[in-house]
Amino acid sequence: MAALEEEFTLSAVPLGAGPDGLLGVEQCDKTDQFLITDGGRTVILYKVSDQKPLGSWSVKQGQVITCPAVCNFQTGEYIVVHDSKVLRLWTNEDVNLDKVFKATLSAEVYRIHSIPGTEPLVLFKEGAVRGLEALLAEPQQKIETVISDEEVIKWTKFFMVFRHPALIFITEKHGNYFAYVQKFNSSVLSKYTLLLGQEENFVIQSFTASLDRKFISLLSLSSDGCIYETLIPIHPSDPEKNQQPRVVRSLLLKTVVSGNARNALSVLDQDHVAVLGPPLPASKECLSIWNTKFQTLQVSKELPQGTSGQLWYYGEHLFMLHGKILTVIPYKCEMSSLAGALGKLKHGQDSGTQTMPHFVNWETSQGYGLESKNSEPSKRILRRRTIEPSVQPEVPASQQLLSIIKKDSEKHIEIELRKFLATKRTPDFHTVIGDIAIGLLERCKTEPSFYPRNSLMQLIQMHVLSYSLCPGLMEVALEKTDIQMLQLCLQQFPDIPEAVTCACLKMFLSIGDDNLQEIDVNMESVSDYSDAVQDEKMEEQMGILQNGFNPEEDNCDNCDKELSKKPQKTVEETTSCPVIPKRAALLNAVLHSAYSESFLLPHLKDIPAQHITLFLQYLYFLYLKCNENATMTLPGIHPPTLNQIMDWICLLLDANFTVLVMIPEAKSLLLSLYKFVKSQICICSELNKIEVSFRELKKLNQEKNNRELYSIEVLELF
Amino acid sequence: MGEFKVHRVRFFNYVPSGIRCVAYNNQSNRLAVSRTDGTVEIYNLSANYFQEKFFPGHESRATEALCWAKGQRLFSAGLNGEIIEYDLQALDIKYSMDAFGGPIWSMAASPSGSQLLVGCEDGSVKLFQINPDKIQFERNFDRQKSRILSLSWHPSGTHIAAGSIDYISVFDIKSGSAVHKMLVDRQYMGVSKRKCIIWGVAFLSDGTVISVDSAGKVQFWDSATGTLVKTHLVANADVQSIAVSDQEDSFVVGTAEGTVFHFQLVSVTSNSSEKQWVRTKPFQHHTHDVRTVAHSPTALISGGTDTHLVIRPLMEKVEVKNYDAALRKITFPHRRLISCSKKRQLLLFQFSHHLDLWRLGSTVATGGKTSGKFLVPGKHGDTLPLSKDADHLLQLKTKGPENIICSCVSPCGSWIAYSTASRFFLRRLNYEHDNLSLHRVSKMPACLRSAVQIMFSEDSTKLFVASNQGSLHILRLLEGSFKHLHTFQAQSGTVESMCLLAVSPDGNWLAASGTSAGVHVYSVKRLKIFEYSIPDKQYTEWSRAIQKQGFHHHWLQRDTPITHIGFHPKRPAHILLHDAYMFCIIDKSLPLPNDKTLLYNPLPPTNESDVIRRRTAHAFKISKKYKPLLFMDLLDEGTLVAVERPLDDIIAQLPPPIKKKKFGT
């Protein structure tokens, strides 16, 4: 599959490209180096992998470069033509183009061609061709006229055909196109007339050619947006007899671009072409790679800032002007095969993307799903005309917001933030949100009275923030005892440090019940058993009464007795949720947060003993609740799991073991916890025994199934 | 599609023999596997691990070593003291040569492939020159005092390491004398064991020698100084095999506990050039000894006493996560071991030294619903009561040490043909009520010496025999006798053997496929050869259609090769095919499935109208009920026979594995 890689730019400063873009991009004798000739007076030598210029040469004010600079692969010199007739030759060491070798020719040069392995060729505007050496030996030699009067050379390319150079150039005269093939081993010039087929009135916009054994395959992009192929024989069959053979072009790809813009075409390899131009009449310009064998679009890339309608391809790089900046897009293509196209090969391709005639741009809608894919093209059409100028300031929208944050009132910030969040999400959305949060927090630190609570809540609820994106947010919330925000953070952030989790826990345990009642807390995780608590309040009273008569059981050896007594005890314990539902919801948020034991333990030691007891009581309550049903889960939408509860019990006991042993309030709690755990272990060991029996049963069943050596069965195929 | 009565057969108590050696050939991506009964199999790793060739075993030929040399030449050596070269085209033994050193324990081809080393019982290491047609003894190295169990060449070909009992010797190839002798510690966890056997050595290009031994150690030695560099204790039992990758950046060892350990050369710290061998991954795919391992560029291959060949791809070497990256276990041969007589409902099972003939039982269950023209009693999943159990009719034992290559029972059930490497046998069966008598057909023609594949025509009047010299023989069978009709000689210049035979139902056409995947079609009547190579001739309309649409992606993701194809006798549009884990009936008249439809539908459609049922129906009808499936065929229109061989039964017949303490037992 063909793939375009990440683009990069060659020059941050815009080139002095004229309205017609660059003059040319040409290869150099060293790999990875390219000569770029802009539309004015400058030639720049770039090393593409380093993205930096190695040298730059300009002609004098008043002179104009008329033909792209090329490199003579045999000598390593560079050649450029300015003012149509003046030839300049120089090397890397030369600084000033005025002082280098100069030759003034007798006719106007159209282009100089240079490819590795042969001497450069000079093509004159009148169609004559000379080798560079011969020309330099006698610069003022007479140049004959080959093409007729009003014929104009449109495009030209130089090939090596079986180690012999061959030049093809296309001319146009009154809407008719002619192809000339000049071969240098036999010095034969063959002329062909290009028959355009029915679409006579369309202008050919771009040509490209490649060698295909005995033919030059000439591809042309017409203004109807289709690509046509013309096969021009390299060896003319009988040049004497038929003086002007005609070649017909055939349709290769249909409507790949919309025809009215400036489009460009380049052959990449046998089966792939690169097309530059807008896919729809009013959409932005795209670089697309098409597979001509299977007629499929392989990949495309949007170039929103427009191009000059020029495209060069060397080696693995595609060069184009994107906006005013020369952009290089590395291109890779693996061999495509029918098997690959049918999905038999491993390189998985989404079946959807391939068959869609007009493609979705994956760059802008990276799965955010904000816009439906079908509606996107039409939107683009509408927006293009009217909103195009305002596309630019969209990027600094976050910057604007940040500056607002620095000075404006909380109210204003909130309104602006809401506006900002309502706009479309960009790929860097979460970093922008992080920046905004940090901006808000910075102001909080400098201005103690400033606390944009609503804005911060709004940001957290975007589900993209994490602790590391806005360090300090939770600290500020702790400072302000903003319980609601802390709960939200605990629920949303995946990466809260243990110290902060512990600080939250401390706050949740220490805050008074009266204060809690006033705060709006998300009760999702406790909603269900809060009413149970209400219901069982009465029973609780009874339970305590009953308990008063029970002699304290110290030794747990008589487990049977314990077990028989247990139901009563559980009733008593479950009924008394030791904390109010709001606090329970907050504690649940702590239970849900991620932690690592070794980092959490030291912080747990700092919590006062009575809070630890309270939390342990709550955990014990949850544990008992869990045991009420067979699935060992708690009711509610997002309750703590049994594992979380058990882990926290262990952690609390580990961290505060000595303290808990010392304080009298905890004694009965620990004792009942111990009894309950013991009874649970009894049950588990019983379960273990049952499991073994069942396993054996299952094994026996299987064996019975397998042991039958012969049977006749009925099978129905569906 | 309808219902079938399925004879589910599990009494084929075939036990594949354990794997002794594997040798991987990087050039052709093929794997040679030798088993304890002397069988050598060649797997094509590029073609879905298909077992494409096999050489029959021999009682006296216990292979101990297997190696590829000079690219595509395969050698083996064994306890009978002989070195054997195999002819991979004619599927024959090219020659065998006695090394005169007693039983051979180890063999290694030089890095250039031009020399062969064998390590013998008498402590000698012998160097052979590999000539184009034969091997030639060159010299002996210094005699050691006990048997040479392992050998490894230095990649430059100047030195070798030889593992013996209690020590490793390093020899110089030029002088043939031992340069170093590295003693291995006998101590095993503080207890002195009797002897420490060096089961495997590997010589790396930097001069490191890696040894694996019976004390469970993997040790690294410096061959220049003869000193021990590092020891890894990997097992409580023997470490029996080692294989190093070509890049020498990873190696694999196999232990008697069934564990395979992967070692990798890893940088000590990130971006430092200092590297260290680290034990990275343990794999437990075997229950018994891992006798041999191989390291292909992308996978670890192991085999052992538990008869499985396990191919474990290395995830870091696999580019895309797909079915190539899945673990494979190959247990059963891909060639046919079972043939069936449709008329008399007989099954012939082929073992290494005998044949078993069984008659299938029957049921008298009636009722149920009609499906098509015939009646199937009961509904899906029912087991029908047996009115008559399956009978074991006959056991036919071969004389001599050679294994049976192939066998076949005629469709009428009155002929049995089988062949060993040197003889072809034909037997006539006579049925008189319930009595069975067996007559030997004598005087086989001289040209019929051995066969690679045997096939009867549908009416049992002709016998087709593919011999291993590339020729095809046709015999006409009469009452109790036969007549040699014709021999199709192999194409001039080729000696490739025919691996597959197929006969058209009218008996006029015979198709044969050789090892190079060309298909030859012969006209039996006119005794002429028509040859078609696959790419030239036309495929049928249907196969063109399926090529065009592409197979269902699940179908393409199957990882086991199809081992048998059959056709429905009455309905030509139905094709039956199966591999080890499923069977499938393809109905060419139904539409092909596309990627959106469910390919495999194990449950009967419930509460769905006929319309939906008809709309979702597609050509591939798959059942995975029977596995591992060794054989499946249609007996008549509504009856199938399926031969399964449950893996548990095989494991039950293997010797007990090394007892390992499991937690909680």
PDB file of C-alpha atoms in Angstrom, chain B residues 147 162 206 210 235 275 277 297 322 411 563 567 576 582 614 630 640:
ATOM      1  CA  ARG B 147      30.609 -41.150  23.762  1.00  0.00           C
ATOM      2  CA  ALA B 162      31.976 -31.618  21.375  1.00  0.00           C
ATOM      3  CA  ASP B 206      32.646 -14.737  19.601  1.00  0.00           C
ATOM      4  CA  ILE B 210      26.942 -22.750  25.484  1.00  0.00           C
ATOM      5  CA  ALA B 235      15.466 -27.113  35.551  1.00  0.00           C
ATOM      6  CA  LYS B 275      25.189  -7.127  26.243  1.00  0.00           C
ATOM      7  CA  TRP B 277      22.459 -13.336  27.944  1.00  0.00           C
ATOM      8  CA  PRO B 297      14.075 -16.545  12.284  1.00  0.00           C
ATOM      9  CA  ASN B 322      -2.664 -12.516  12.762  1.00  0.00           C
ATOM     10  CA  PRO B 411     -14.497 -49.852  -2.356  1.00  0.00           C
ATOM     11  CA  THR B 563      -6.216 -33.058   4.661  1.00  0.00           C
ATOM     12  CA  PHE B 567     -17.447 -35.527  -3.264  1.00  0.00           C
ATOM     13  CA  LEU B 576     -16.707 -32.450   1.594  1.00  0.00           C
ATOM     14  CA  MET B 582     -13.408 -29.147  11.525  1.00  0.00           C
ATOM     15  CA  ARG B 614     -32.829 -19.196   3.440  1.00  0.00           C
ATOM     16  CA  LEU B 630      -8.287 -37.913  11.320  1.00  0.00           C
ATOM     17  CA  LEU B 640     -20.878 -40.043   7.286  1.00  0.00           C
TER      18      LEU B 640
END
